[in-house]
Short mmCIF file of C-alpha atoms in Angstrom, two decimals:
data_model
loop_
_atom_site.label_atom_id
_atom_site.label_comp_id
_atom_site.label_asym_id
_atom_site.label_seq_id
_atom_site.Cartn_x
_atom_site.Cartn_y
_atom_site.Cartn_z
CA MET A 1 12.42 -45.69 143.92
CA THR A 2 16.04 -44.49 144.45
CA LEU A 3 18.98 -45.97 142.20
CA LYS A 4 22.44 -45.17 142.70
CA THR A 5 24.76 -46.48 140.01
CA VAL A 6 27.57 -46.01 137.63
CA VAL A 7 26.45 -44.89 134.29
CA LYS A 8 28.45 -44.51 130.77
CA LYS A 9 27.91 -42.05 128.14
CA GLY A 10 25.09 -42.39 125.81
CA GLN A 11 23.39 -44.82 128.06
CA SER A 12 19.47 -44.10 128.67
CA VAL A 13 17.68 -44.02 131.75
CA LEU A 14 15.17 -46.87 130.90
CA SER A 15 18.20 -49.30 130.36
CA LEU A 16 18.63 -49.20 134.24
CA LEU A 17 15.24 -50.67 134.77
CA SER A 18 14.21 -54.21 134.65
CA GLU A 19 11.36 -55.19 132.19
CA GLU A 20 9.31 -55.53 135.00
CA GLU A 21 10.14 -51.84 136.12
CA LYS A 22 10.20 -49.57 132.81
CA LYS A 23 6.43 -49.24 132.87
CA LYS A 24 5.95 -48.78 136.64
CA TYR A 25 7.87 -45.25 136.33
CA ILE A 26 6.66 -41.97 134.55
CA TYR A 27 9.55 -39.87 135.13
CA CYS A 28 12.94 -39.48 136.76
CA ARG A 29 15.07 -36.67 138.51
CA ILE A 30 18.66 -36.66 138.36
CA ASP A 31 20.70 -33.82 139.80
CA GLN A 32 17.65 -31.85 141.04
CA VAL A 33 16.52 -31.73 137.36
CA ILE A 34 13.58 -33.69 135.95
CA HIS A 35 13.79 -35.99 132.77
CA GLU A 36 12.12 -38.19 130.77
CA LEU A 37 12.99 -41.80 131.27
CA THR A 38 14.59 -42.03 127.50
CA TYR A 39 16.96 -39.47 128.82
CA GLU A 40 20.55 -40.58 127.69
CA PHE A 41 23.85 -39.44 129.86
CA PRO A 42 26.01 -36.91 128.41
CA GLU A 43 29.19 -38.53 130.41
CA ASP A 44 30.47 -41.22 132.47
CA GLY A 45 30.02 -41.19 136.39
CA GLU A 46 28.15 -42.12 139.16
CA LYS A 47 24.56 -40.72 139.59
CA GLU A 48 21.64 -40.83 141.98
CA ILE A 49 18.35 -41.32 140.11
CA TYR A 50 14.77 -40.85 141.78
CA PHE A 51 12.36 -42.82 139.90
CA PHE A 52 8.47 -41.58 140.38
CA ASP A 53 5.39 -43.54 139.68
CA LEU A 54 2.02 -42.36 139.64
CA THR A 55 1.36 -41.49 143.15
CA ASP A 56 3.39 -39.01 142.31
CA THR A 57 1.50 -35.21 141.62
CA LEU A 58 3.91 -34.70 138.77
CA ALA A 59 3.83 -38.15 137.27
CA MET A 60 -0.06 -37.79 137.23
CA LYS A 61 0.52 -34.46 135.19
CA ILE A 62 2.75 -36.29 132.80
CA TYR A 63 0.44 -38.98 132.49
CA ALA A 64 -2.46 -36.63 131.86
CA SER A 65 -0.35 -34.50 128.90
CA SER A 66 0.60 -38.13 127.56
CA MET A 67 -3.40 -38.90 127.14
CA CYS A 68 -4.01 -35.68 125.54
CA TYR A 69 -1.58 -36.55 122.94
CA LEU A 70 -3.01 -40.15 122.70
CA THR A 71 -6.49 -39.00 122.19
CA ALA A 72 -5.20 -36.62 119.58
CA PHE A 73 -3.28 -39.03 117.82
CA ALA A 74 -6.41 -41.53 117.82
CA VAL A 75 -8.97 -39.13 116.79
CA ARG A 76 -6.26 -37.76 113.54
CA GLU A 77 -5.97 -41.46 112.86
CA ILE A 78 -9.82 -42.13 112.59
CA ASN A 79 -10.70 -38.73 111.01
CA PRO A 80 -7.68 -36.43 110.17
CA ARG A 81 -10.13 -33.57 109.23
CA ILE A 82 -11.78 -33.27 112.87
CA ASP A 83 -10.14 -30.98 115.36
CA ILE A 84 -10.83 -31.40 119.11
CA ARG A 85 -10.51 -29.49 122.33
CA ILE A 86 -9.37 -30.76 125.53
CA PHE A 87 -10.02 -29.51 128.81
CA PHE A 88 -9.84 -30.23 132.50
CA ASN A 89 -13.39 -31.16 133.80
CA ILE A 90 -15.49 -33.04 136.38
CA SER A 91 -14.63 -36.08 138.34
CA ARG A 92 -11.05 -34.65 137.67
CA SER A 93 -11.09 -36.29 134.39
CA LEU A 94 -10.57 -34.74 130.63
CA PHE A 95 -13.54 -33.78 128.77
CA VAL A 96 -12.85 -33.67 124.76
CA LYS A 97 -14.89 -31.90 122.18
CA VAL A 98 -14.99 -31.16 118.52
CA VAL A 99 -14.49 -27.80 117.70
CA ASN A 100 -14.24 -28.42 113.83
CA PRO A 101 -16.11 -29.24 111.81
CA LYS A 102 -19.12 -27.02 113.46
CA ASN A 103 -21.75 -29.18 112.26
CA PHE A 104 -20.30 -32.84 114.02
CA LYS A 105 -22.76 -34.55 116.22
CA MET A 106 -20.94 -36.36 118.85
CA SER A 107 -22.41 -40.02 119.39
CA ASN A 108 -21.54 -43.11 121.54
CA LYS A 109 -20.85 -44.70 118.30
CA PHE A 110 -17.81 -42.37 117.42
CA VAL A 111 -16.85 -42.48 121.28
CA ARG A 112 -16.45 -46.18 121.13
CA ARG A 113 -14.32 -45.81 117.87
CA ILE A 114 -11.96 -43.39 119.65
CA GLU A 115 -11.78 -45.65 122.47
CA GLU A 116 -10.81 -48.76 120.40
CA LYS A 117 -8.49 -46.72 118.36
CA MET A 118 -6.62 -45.55 121.76
CA LYS A 119 -6.33 -49.13 123.19
CA GLU A 120 -4.94 -50.33 119.93
CA LEU A 121 -2.28 -47.78 119.93
CA VAL A 122 -1.54 -48.54 123.44
CA GLU A 123 -1.26 -52.16 122.40
CA LYS A 124 1.36 -51.13 119.74
CA ASP A 125 3.51 -49.37 122.23
CA ILE A 126 4.51 -46.73 119.99
CA PRO A 127 7.47 -44.43 120.99
CA PHE A 128 6.70 -40.69 121.66
CA THR A 129 9.56 -39.06 120.57
CA ARG A 130 10.76 -35.57 121.35
CA MET A 131 12.28 -33.47 118.66
CA LYS A 132 13.42 -30.02 118.45
CA ALA A 133 13.60 -27.60 115.50
CA SER A 134 13.36 -23.88 115.02
CA LYS A 135 10.51 -21.53 115.46
CA ASN A 136 10.25 -21.14 111.65
CA GLU A 137 10.70 -25.15 111.36
CA ALA A 138 8.33 -25.58 113.68
CA GLN A 139 5.54 -23.19 112.03
CA GLN A 140 6.07 -24.78 108.54
CA LEU A 141 5.51 -28.28 110.03
CA TYR A 142 2.29 -26.96 112.04
CA LYS A 143 0.93 -25.14 108.79
CA LYS A 144 1.67 -28.75 107.00
CA GLU A 145 -0.21 -30.60 109.64
CA LYS A 146 -2.92 -28.01 109.60
CA LEU A 147 -2.17 -27.22 113.47
CA ASN A 148 -3.58 -23.64 113.03
CA ASP A 149 -3.93 -23.14 116.97
CA LYS A 150 -0.10 -24.07 117.01
CA VAL A 151 0.88 -21.81 114.36
CA GLU A 152 -0.84 -18.79 116.36
CA MET A 153 0.59 -19.99 119.86
CA LEU A 154 4.11 -19.52 118.41
CA LYS A 155 3.77 -15.91 117.82
CA TYR A 156 3.68 -15.57 121.39
CA ARG A 157 6.86 -18.03 122.12
CA LYS A 158 9.87 -16.09 122.83
CA GLU A 159 12.42 -18.80 122.14
CA ASP A 160 13.93 -18.95 118.87
CA PHE A 161 13.39 -23.02 119.04
CA VAL A 162 10.48 -25.55 119.80
CA HIS A 163 10.23 -28.89 121.27
CA PHE A 164 7.38 -31.08 119.95
CA TYR A 165 6.55 -34.86 119.94
CA GLU A 166 6.12 -37.24 116.90
CA ALA A 167 5.08 -40.69 116.77
CA HIS A 168 4.82 -43.30 113.64
CA ASP A 169 1.81 -45.68 113.38
CA GLY A 170 2.74 -47.50 110.04
CA ASP A 171 2.97 -44.89 107.34
CA ILE A 172 0.90 -42.46 109.45
CA ARG A 173 3.12 -39.60 111.31
CA PHE A 174 1.42 -37.72 114.01
CA VAL A 175 3.15 -34.44 115.25
CA ASP A 176 2.08 -32.31 118.17
CA TYR A 177 3.45 -29.88 120.80
CA MET A 178 3.19 -30.58 124.27
CA THR A 179 4.25 -27.90 127.13
CA GLY A 180 5.30 -30.70 129.19
CA LEU A 181 7.15 -34.02 129.15
CA LEU A 182 5.49 -37.41 127.85
CA VAL A 183 5.93 -40.49 128.76
CA PRO A 184 8.40 -42.83 126.49
CA SER A 185 5.87 -44.63 124.40
CA SER A 186 1.74 -45.51 124.04
CA GLY A 187 2.16 -48.40 126.17
CA TYR A 188 2.55 -46.60 129.20
CA LEU A 189 -0.98 -45.31 128.80
CA ASN A 190 -3.14 -48.46 129.71
CA LYS A 191 -4.84 -47.02 132.48
CA PHE A 192 -7.93 -44.76 131.28
CA ASN A 193 -11.72 -45.04 131.00
CA VAL A 194 -13.78 -43.29 127.97
CA ARG A 195 -17.26 -42.33 128.50
CA PHE A 196 -20.03 -40.66 125.75
CA TYR A 197 -20.88 -37.26 127.51
CA HIS A 198 -22.54 -35.02 125.44
CA PRO A 199 -21.53 -32.92 123.73
CA GLY A 200 -18.16 -34.68 123.79
CA PHE A 201 -16.66 -37.29 125.87
CA VAL A 202 -14.80 -37.85 128.96
CA VAL A 203 -11.35 -39.51 129.39
CA GLN A 204 -10.64 -40.70 133.00
CA ILE A 205 -7.46 -41.06 134.29
CA PRO A 206 -5.27 -42.12 136.86
CA ARG A 207 -4.80 -39.58 140.23
CA ALA A 208 -2.13 -39.29 142.60
CA GLU A 209 -4.68 -38.86 145.38
CA HIS A 210 -6.17 -42.19 144.21
CA GLY A 211 -2.75 -44.13 144.72
CA GLY A 212 -2.16 -44.07 140.98
CA GLU A 213 -5.49 -45.36 140.12
CA ILE A 214 -8.78 -44.13 138.41
CA PRO A 215 -11.20 -42.68 140.80
CA PRO A 216 -15.11 -43.65 140.39
CA PHE A 217 -16.67 -41.43 138.02
CA HIS A 218 -19.23 -38.82 139.53
CA ASP A 219 -21.40 -36.80 137.14
CA GLU A 220 -21.36 -33.57 139.16
CA GLN A 221 -23.84 -32.00 137.54
CA LYS A 222 -23.99 -28.33 138.97
CA PHE A 223 -20.11 -28.30 138.34
CA ALA A 224 -20.53 -29.71 134.91
CA THR A 225 -23.04 -27.09 134.00
CA SER A 226 -21.15 -24.26 135.40
CA LEU A 227 -17.90 -25.48 133.25
CA ALA A 228 -20.08 -25.74 130.23
CA SER A 229 -21.23 -22.20 130.72
CA ALA A 230 -17.67 -20.82 131.12
CA SER A 231 -16.44 -22.63 127.71
CA LYS A 232 -19.32 -21.46 126.11
CA TRP A 233 -19.08 -17.82 127.14
CA ALA A 234 -15.32 -18.24 126.30
CA GLU A 235 -15.95 -19.55 122.93
CA MET A 236 -18.32 -16.92 122.39
CA ASN A 237 -16.30 -14.00 123.13
CA ARG A 238 -12.92 -15.77 121.23
CA LEU A 239 -11.14 -16.23 124.87
CA SER A 240 -10.63 -19.66 124.87
CA THR A 241 -6.78 -20.24 124.24
CA VAL A 242 -3.81 -18.05 125.17
CA SER A 243 -3.28 -16.76 121.35
CA GLU A 244 -7.12 -15.72 121.65
CA ILE A 245 -6.74 -13.83 124.91
CA ASN A 246 -3.67 -12.20 123.26
CA ARG A 247 -5.46 -10.81 120.29
CA PHE A 248 -8.15 -9.57 121.95
CA ILE A 249 -5.98 -7.22 124.13
CA LYS A 250 -4.32 -6.25 120.52
CA GLU A 251 -7.76 -5.40 118.91
CA PHE A 252 -9.67 -4.08 121.79
CA SER A 253 -6.86 -3.40 124.41
CA GLY A 254 -6.28 -4.58 127.87
CA MET A 255 -8.80 -2.03 129.07
CA GLY A 256 -11.41 -3.88 126.70
CA LEU A 257 -10.50 -7.47 128.02
CA ILE A 258 -10.94 -6.23 131.96
CA ASN A 259 -14.15 -4.55 131.11
CA VAL A 260 -15.64 -7.90 129.32
CA SER A 261 -14.60 -10.41 132.03
CA GLU A 262 -15.74 -8.06 134.81
CA ALA A 263 -19.06 -7.39 132.84
CA ARG A 264 -19.37 -11.44 133.43
CA VAL A 265 -19.03 -11.55 137.11
CA ASN A 266 -21.48 -8.61 137.30
CA ASN A 267 -23.71 -10.70 135.23
CA MET A 268 -23.38 -14.01 137.73
CA LEU A 269 -23.87 -11.69 140.66
CA ALA A 270 -27.26 -10.48 139.30
CA GLU A 271 -28.39 -13.83 138.51
CA LEU A 272 -27.38 -14.95 141.92
CA GLY A 273 -29.22 -11.73 143.50
CA GLU A 274 -32.31 -12.45 141.61
CA ASN A 275 -32.10 -16.17 142.86
CA ILE A 276 -31.87 -15.51 146.63
CA VAL A 277 -34.19 -12.57 146.60
CA LYS A 278 -36.86 -14.28 144.51
CA SER A 279 -36.80 -17.45 146.74
CA SER A 280 -40.37 -18.72 147.74
CA ASP A 281 -39.06 -19.03 151.22
CA PRO A 282 -37.27 -16.40 152.71
CA ILE A 283 -33.48 -17.31 152.67
CA ARG A 284 -31.98 -16.57 156.22
CA LEU A 285 -28.63 -18.29 155.73
CA ILE A 286 -26.16 -17.66 152.79
CA CYS A 287 -23.36 -20.44 152.83
CA VAL A 288 -19.93 -19.87 150.38
CA ALA A 289 -17.28 -22.49 150.63
CA GLY A 290 -14.47 -22.76 147.89
CA PRO A 291 -11.02 -24.07 147.78
CA SER A 292 -7.98 -21.87 148.51
CA SER A 293 -7.56 -18.77 146.38
CA SER A 294 -11.12 -18.76 144.92
CA GLY A 295 -11.56 -15.06 146.16
CA LYS A 296 -14.17 -16.09 148.88
CA THR A 297 -13.44 -13.08 150.90
CA SER A 298 -13.96 -10.49 148.14
CA PHE A 299 -17.00 -12.58 146.60
CA ALA A 300 -18.97 -12.45 149.93
CA ASN A 301 -18.60 -8.72 150.04
CA ARG A 302 -19.32 -8.16 146.58
CA LEU A 303 -22.50 -10.72 147.05
CA MET A 304 -23.32 -8.55 150.32
CA TYR A 305 -23.48 -5.42 148.28
CA GLU A 306 -25.66 -7.12 145.86
CA LEU A 307 -28.24 -7.91 147.95
CA ILE A 308 -28.05 -4.42 149.85
CA SER A 309 -29.03 -3.22 146.42
CA ARG A 310 -31.74 -5.40 146.20
CA GLY A 311 -33.27 -4.31 149.55
CA LEU A 312 -31.78 -6.77 151.65
CA ARG A 313 -29.50 -6.03 154.63
CA PRO A 314 -27.19 -9.20 155.22
CA ILE A 315 -24.43 -9.52 157.75
CA ARG A 316 -21.30 -11.82 157.54
CA ILE A 317 -19.98 -14.21 160.09
CA SER A 318 -16.80 -15.54 159.86
CA ILE A 319 -16.39 -19.19 160.41
CA ASP A 320 -12.84 -18.89 161.50
CA ASN A 321 -14.21 -17.04 164.75
CA PHE A 322 -15.73 -20.48 165.86
CA TYR A 323 -12.59 -22.50 166.24
CA ILE A 324 -12.35 -24.44 169.47
CA PRO A 325 -10.02 -22.60 172.08
CA LYS A 326 -6.43 -24.13 171.75
CA ASP A 327 -6.50 -25.58 175.39
CA GLN A 328 -10.12 -27.30 174.59
CA LEU A 329 -8.83 -28.72 171.42
CA PRO A 330 -8.19 -32.48 171.53
CA LYS A 331 -4.46 -33.35 171.22
CA GLY A 332 -3.94 -34.54 167.60
CA THR A 333 -6.72 -32.55 165.84
CA ASP A 334 -6.33 -31.73 162.22
CA ILE A 335 -6.98 -27.76 162.27
CA GLU A 336 -8.19 -27.80 158.74
CA SER A 337 -11.04 -30.26 159.48
CA ILE A 338 -14.18 -29.36 160.83
CA ASP A 339 -13.46 -31.19 164.23
CA ALA A 340 -11.39 -27.74 164.95
CA LEU A 341 -14.61 -26.16 164.80
CA ASP A 342 -17.11 -25.62 167.85
CA VAL A 343 -20.03 -26.84 165.43
CA ASP A 344 -22.55 -26.99 168.38
CA TYR A 345 -21.79 -23.41 169.24
CA PHE A 346 -21.82 -22.23 165.64
CA ASN A 347 -25.04 -23.79 165.20
CA LYS A 348 -26.74 -22.58 168.58
CA PHE A 349 -25.41 -19.08 167.80
CA LEU A 350 -26.76 -18.99 164.17
CA LEU A 351 -30.02 -20.35 165.41
CA GLY A 352 -30.23 -17.95 168.33
CA LEU A 353 -29.82 -14.84 165.83
CA ILE A 354 -32.43 -16.23 163.33
CA GLN A 355 -34.64 -16.66 166.32
CA GLY A 356 -34.26 -13.02 167.32
CA GLU A 357 -31.67 -13.06 169.95
CA THR A 358 -29.23 -10.13 170.62
CA LEU A 359 -25.61 -11.93 171.03
CA LYS A 360 -22.02 -11.04 171.27
CA ASN A 361 -20.27 -11.89 168.26
CA PRO A 362 -17.25 -14.23 168.76
CA ILE A 363 -13.72 -13.37 167.78
CA TYR A 364 -10.92 -16.10 167.55
CA GLU A 365 -7.49 -15.00 168.41
CA PHE A 366 -5.08 -17.19 166.48
CA LYS A 367 -1.87 -15.83 168.09
CA THR A 368 -3.18 -16.77 171.71
CA GLY A 369 -5.70 -19.58 170.72
CA LYS A 370 -8.34 -17.86 172.72
CA ARG A 371 -11.91 -16.70 172.17
CA LYS A 372 -12.94 -13.47 173.06
CA PHE A 373 -16.48 -11.53 172.56
CA GLY A 374 -16.97 -8.35 170.17
CA LYS A 375 -19.91 -5.95 169.44
CA GLN A 376 -23.63 -7.18 170.02
CA ILE A 377 -25.41 -8.25 166.94
CA TYR A 378 -29.16 -8.62 166.32
CA LEU A 379 -30.98 -9.64 163.03
CA GLU A 380 -34.16 -7.92 161.71
CA GLU A 381 -37.09 -9.84 160.63
CA ASN A 382 -35.76 -11.92 157.04
CA GLN A 383 -32.16 -10.43 157.46
CA PRO A 384 -29.84 -12.96 156.03
CA ILE A 385 -26.40 -14.31 157.19
CA ILE A 386 -23.73 -14.72 154.94
CA ILE A 387 -21.11 -17.55 156.14
CA GLU A 388 -17.73 -17.94 154.47
CA GLY A 389 -15.23 -20.70 154.82
CA ILE A 390 -14.01 -24.10 153.87
CA HIS A 391 -16.72 -26.42 155.74
CA ALA A 392 -19.47 -23.91 154.86
CA LEU A 393 -21.59 -26.26 152.57
CA ASN A 394 -20.71 -29.34 155.13
CA PRO A 395 -24.36 -30.05 156.59
CA LEU A 396 -23.24 -30.64 160.14
CA MET A 397 -22.04 -26.85 160.34
CA THR A 398 -25.81 -25.53 159.58
CA ASN A 399 -27.73 -28.50 160.66
CA GLU A 400 -29.96 -26.61 163.55
CA ILE A 401 -31.13 -24.66 160.29
CA PRO A 402 -33.80 -26.17 158.00
CA ASP A 403 -32.38 -26.49 154.15
CA TYR A 404 -35.28 -24.30 152.69
CA GLN A 405 -33.93 -21.34 154.67
CA LYS A 406 -30.17 -21.98 153.31
CA TYR A 407 -28.95 -21.06 149.82
CA LYS A 408 -25.58 -22.73 149.38
CA ILE A 409 -22.91 -21.31 147.09
CA TYR A 410 -19.63 -23.10 145.77
CA ILE A 411 -17.11 -20.79 144.06
CA ALA A 412 -13.85 -21.72 142.15
CA PRO A 413 -11.86 -20.18 139.30
CA GLN A 414 -13.12 -22.87 136.46
CA PRO A 415 -10.98 -21.70 133.19
CA GLN A 416 -11.86 -23.47 130.34
CA LEU A 417 -8.74 -22.00 128.96
CA ASN A 418 -5.98 -23.75 126.93
CA VAL A 419 -2.24 -23.23 125.77
CA ASP A 420 -3.71 -24.75 122.46
CA ASN A 421 -6.43 -26.91 121.68
CA HIS A 422 -4.44 -30.14 123.38
CA THR A 423 -2.97 -28.67 126.10
CA PRO A 424 -5.63 -27.12 128.90
CA ILE A 425 -4.45 -25.10 131.75
CA SER A 426 -5.20 -26.46 135.15
CA MET A 427 -7.78 -24.88 137.38
CA THR A 428 -5.38 -25.86 140.36
CA ASP A 429 -2.56 -24.15 138.65
CA MET A 430 -4.58 -20.92 138.33
CA ARG A 431 -5.38 -20.85 142.27
CA LEU A 432 -1.79 -21.59 143.15
CA ILE A 433 -0.40 -18.66 140.79
CA ARG A 434 -3.29 -16.40 142.58
CA ARG A 435 -1.85 -17.57 146.26
CA ILE A 436 1.70 -16.83 145.08
CA ALA A 437 0.74 -13.45 144.46
CA ARG A 438 -1.37 -12.76 147.43
CA ASP A 439 0.70 -14.71 150.11
CA ALA A 440 3.99 -12.63 148.85
CA ARG A 441 1.84 -9.27 149.52
CA THR A 442 -0.12 -10.04 152.61
CA ARG A 443 1.80 -12.46 154.57
CA GLY A 444 5.42 -12.03 153.38
CA SER A 445 5.82 -15.71 152.18
CA ASP A 446 8.05 -16.22 148.91
CA ALA A 447 6.95 -18.43 146.10
CA LYS A 448 9.12 -21.28 147.50
CA GLU A 449 7.10 -21.43 150.93
CA THR A 450 3.78 -21.14 148.87
CA ILE A 451 4.89 -23.96 146.68
CA GLY A 452 5.92 -25.90 149.54
CA MET A 453 3.01 -25.76 151.44
CA TRP A 454 0.78 -26.21 148.44
CA PRO A 455 0.48 -30.21 148.87
CA ASN A 456 -1.30 -29.99 152.37
CA VAL A 457 -3.64 -27.35 150.95
CA ARG A 458 -4.67 -29.71 148.20
CA ASN A 459 -4.97 -32.74 150.76
CA GLY A 460 -7.45 -30.56 152.80
CA GLU A 461 -9.56 -29.72 149.95
CA PHE A 462 -9.99 -33.37 148.69
CA LYS A 463 -10.82 -34.27 152.50
CA TYR A 464 -13.07 -31.53 153.32
CA ILE A 465 -14.10 -29.30 150.33
CA TYR A 466 -14.74 -31.26 147.05
CA PRO A 467 -17.01 -34.12 148.60
CA THR A 468 -19.44 -30.90 149.91
CA GLN A 469 -19.44 -28.99 146.27
CA GLU A 470 -22.43 -30.61 144.94
CA TYR A 471 -24.60 -29.67 147.74
CA ALA A 472 -24.35 -26.21 146.46
CA ASP A 473 -27.63 -24.46 144.96
CA PHE A 474 -25.05 -22.00 142.65
CA VAL A 475 -21.94 -22.63 141.35
CA PHE A 476 -19.90 -19.48 140.76
CA ASP A 477 -17.10 -19.00 138.49
CA THR A 478 -14.49 -16.59 139.66
CA PHE A 479 -12.09 -17.20 136.79
CA LEU A 480 -11.07 -13.64 135.25
CA PRO A 481 -9.58 -14.17 131.63
CA TYR A 482 -7.38 -11.22 132.24
CA GLU A 483 -5.63 -12.60 135.24
CA PRO A 484 -2.88 -14.58 133.97
CA CYS A 485 -1.80 -11.36 132.01
CA VAL A 486 -1.83 -9.19 135.29
CA LEU A 487 -0.30 -11.70 137.57
CA ARG A 488 2.52 -12.67 135.07
CA ASP A 489 4.88 -10.09 135.95
CA ILE A 490 4.04 -10.35 139.54
CA VAL A 491 4.41 -14.18 139.84
CA ILE A 492 7.39 -14.55 137.65
CA PRO A 493 9.83 -12.47 139.28
CA GLN A 494 9.10 -14.59 142.49
CA LEU A 495 9.43 -18.00 140.70
CA ASP A 496 12.72 -16.76 139.23
CA LYS A 497 14.22 -16.98 143.01
CA ILE A 498 13.74 -20.50 143.21
CA THR A 499 17.02 -22.08 142.34
CA PRO A 500 17.21 -26.00 140.86
CA ALA A 501 18.34 -27.09 144.07
CA ASP A 502 15.05 -26.47 145.46
CA PRO A 503 12.61 -29.15 145.78
CA GLU A 504 9.78 -26.41 144.46
CA TYR A 505 12.00 -25.71 141.16
CA ILE A 506 9.97 -28.10 138.92
CA THR A 507 6.48 -26.40 139.98
CA ALA A 508 7.96 -23.00 139.70
CA GLN A 509 9.25 -23.84 135.95
CA ARG A 510 5.88 -25.26 134.77
CA LEU A 511 4.06 -21.69 136.32
CA LYS A 512 6.66 -19.68 134.90
CA TYR A 513 6.42 -21.50 131.19
CA LEU A 514 2.62 -21.12 131.29
CA LEU A 515 2.56 -17.39 132.26
CA LYS A 516 5.07 -15.95 129.92
CA PHE A 517 2.69 -16.80 126.59
CA PHE A 518 0.36 -14.01 127.97
CA ILE A 519 0.71 -10.51 127.03
CA PRO A 520 1.39 -8.30 130.39
CA LEU A 521 -1.00 -5.94 131.84
CA GLU A 522 -0.66 -3.22 134.44
CA ILE A 523 -3.16 -3.66 137.28
CA ASN A 524 -4.10 0.21 137.52
CA ASP A 525 -7.56 -0.38 135.37
CA ILE A 526 -8.66 -3.54 137.34
CA PRO A 527 -11.82 -2.10 139.58
CA CYS A 528 -11.19 -1.61 143.18
CA ASN A 529 -13.93 -4.21 143.94
CA SER A 530 -12.89 -6.77 141.56
CA LEU A 531 -12.19 -10.27 142.80
CA MET A 532 -8.74 -10.03 141.40
CA ARG A 533 -7.79 -7.26 143.75
CA GLU A 534 -7.73 -9.59 146.51
CA PHE A 535 -4.66 -11.06 145.27
CA VAL A 536 -2.88 -7.92 143.57
CA GLY A 537 -3.82 -5.52 146.10
CA GLY A 538 -6.10 -2.19 146.15
CA SER A 539 -9.14 -3.83 147.12
CA SER A 540 -12.11 -1.69 148.32
CA PHE A 541 -12.77 -4.00 150.71
CA LEU A 542 -10.81 -3.86 154.22
CA ASP A 543 -10.75 -7.42 154.71
CA ALA A 544 -9.40 -8.28 151.33
CA ARG A 545 -6.84 -5.35 150.94
#
């Protein structure tokens, strides 16, 4: 909604809305700057105000941050000795687990108490008040409230002031630092579901891509297992928060963090190679899919050499070479969809190779939209094919090949990493940061252009990639804990070029705010075969340079 009106000094944005509208909107934009609805105008004048509801992506993020605040508030009221950590998790929800005391056992009864308390706080419509304090004052406050994770995080904040939120429920005062804006009060947070999900609980929240409603819960078991593994590894190595990563660098050096991170990738690749080689039936087709900037190209190369080291000789086939020629493509076809691919030809080509035929490898020229043919290829007996692309896990792409001859891999960065206990870092934001770095290096695209096209990329992922991830036999986490440190000084200067007048400014500020907490690292110590080289350059793989 857009409202053009004359405002007075000291008047709040909320006062411009009717009672029916006040809780419909989450935030507003005035003069290209986003504001909370409690924002008060500094002077008289005419203003054009844009209001955003939960169908907007940023509104959804603000709602998610507010739900983290509400959840922590509820837990603190029930038992102030309990510390929780919140992560982004399966089914696009929040996952909450107790990190202290260590011997705490989550139960359905406890989760129901949390849910009841959250609903009670929503019913009371408690204001969330934004406060400002000096770093020293904030540090003393956090120590008093026993928010030790936030005390540690303050060490890496360069500004000499801090914004935090406080809320009062009777005599109870709750204080918490959140990296983004919150809704004006708890009464805005009436859309959520809570479910026990051992060893913690899940909080489902509305999603913009679902029209501002809560999507159905899907127990994505393989993805959940991978996230749990990533979380356990991060906790074991004390790499779960920004301050822990920075402390690790100070104690073991940046090279130490790089080596530990790369060792984990090597271990996962070894496990994956073992699974493929020891399959009871010979694997003829290895399918690799994942969302944008997951590192698919470098991963496919690493996997190929892992399998070669185990006595196999895989070949790689690019799905991108099987687009329908432009002059044969039906008008209006979404080029991101499977309909833009020559699925029948792709199936026949794979089957022909597996049956021992010698075939010419197709090459699709994107400039001309035409297909030409390259060298002849031939498979030895039991020689596998690696295919990689966003539709690689779609059963239609490989329906000529029996499932027992396929091994399906879904890859994505899955950072179980937090700014502090109550502020999780988005997997999507990490991929966008990767893409900004890569696009500037390989495509000449600036950060403004990359951020501007990101919503279309995301729409394609929701349509064509996420629905197929549970087909995977193996979910591979491509996140490297050192990557925010490496990407920091590459991406922030690009984000600085985006001005307040640009629509992409809001996203740029959020990403910059996230990255600036990390100690910067140089790229020189990154191995040349690392997945990270696909984004920062210097890869030993020709197609990832």
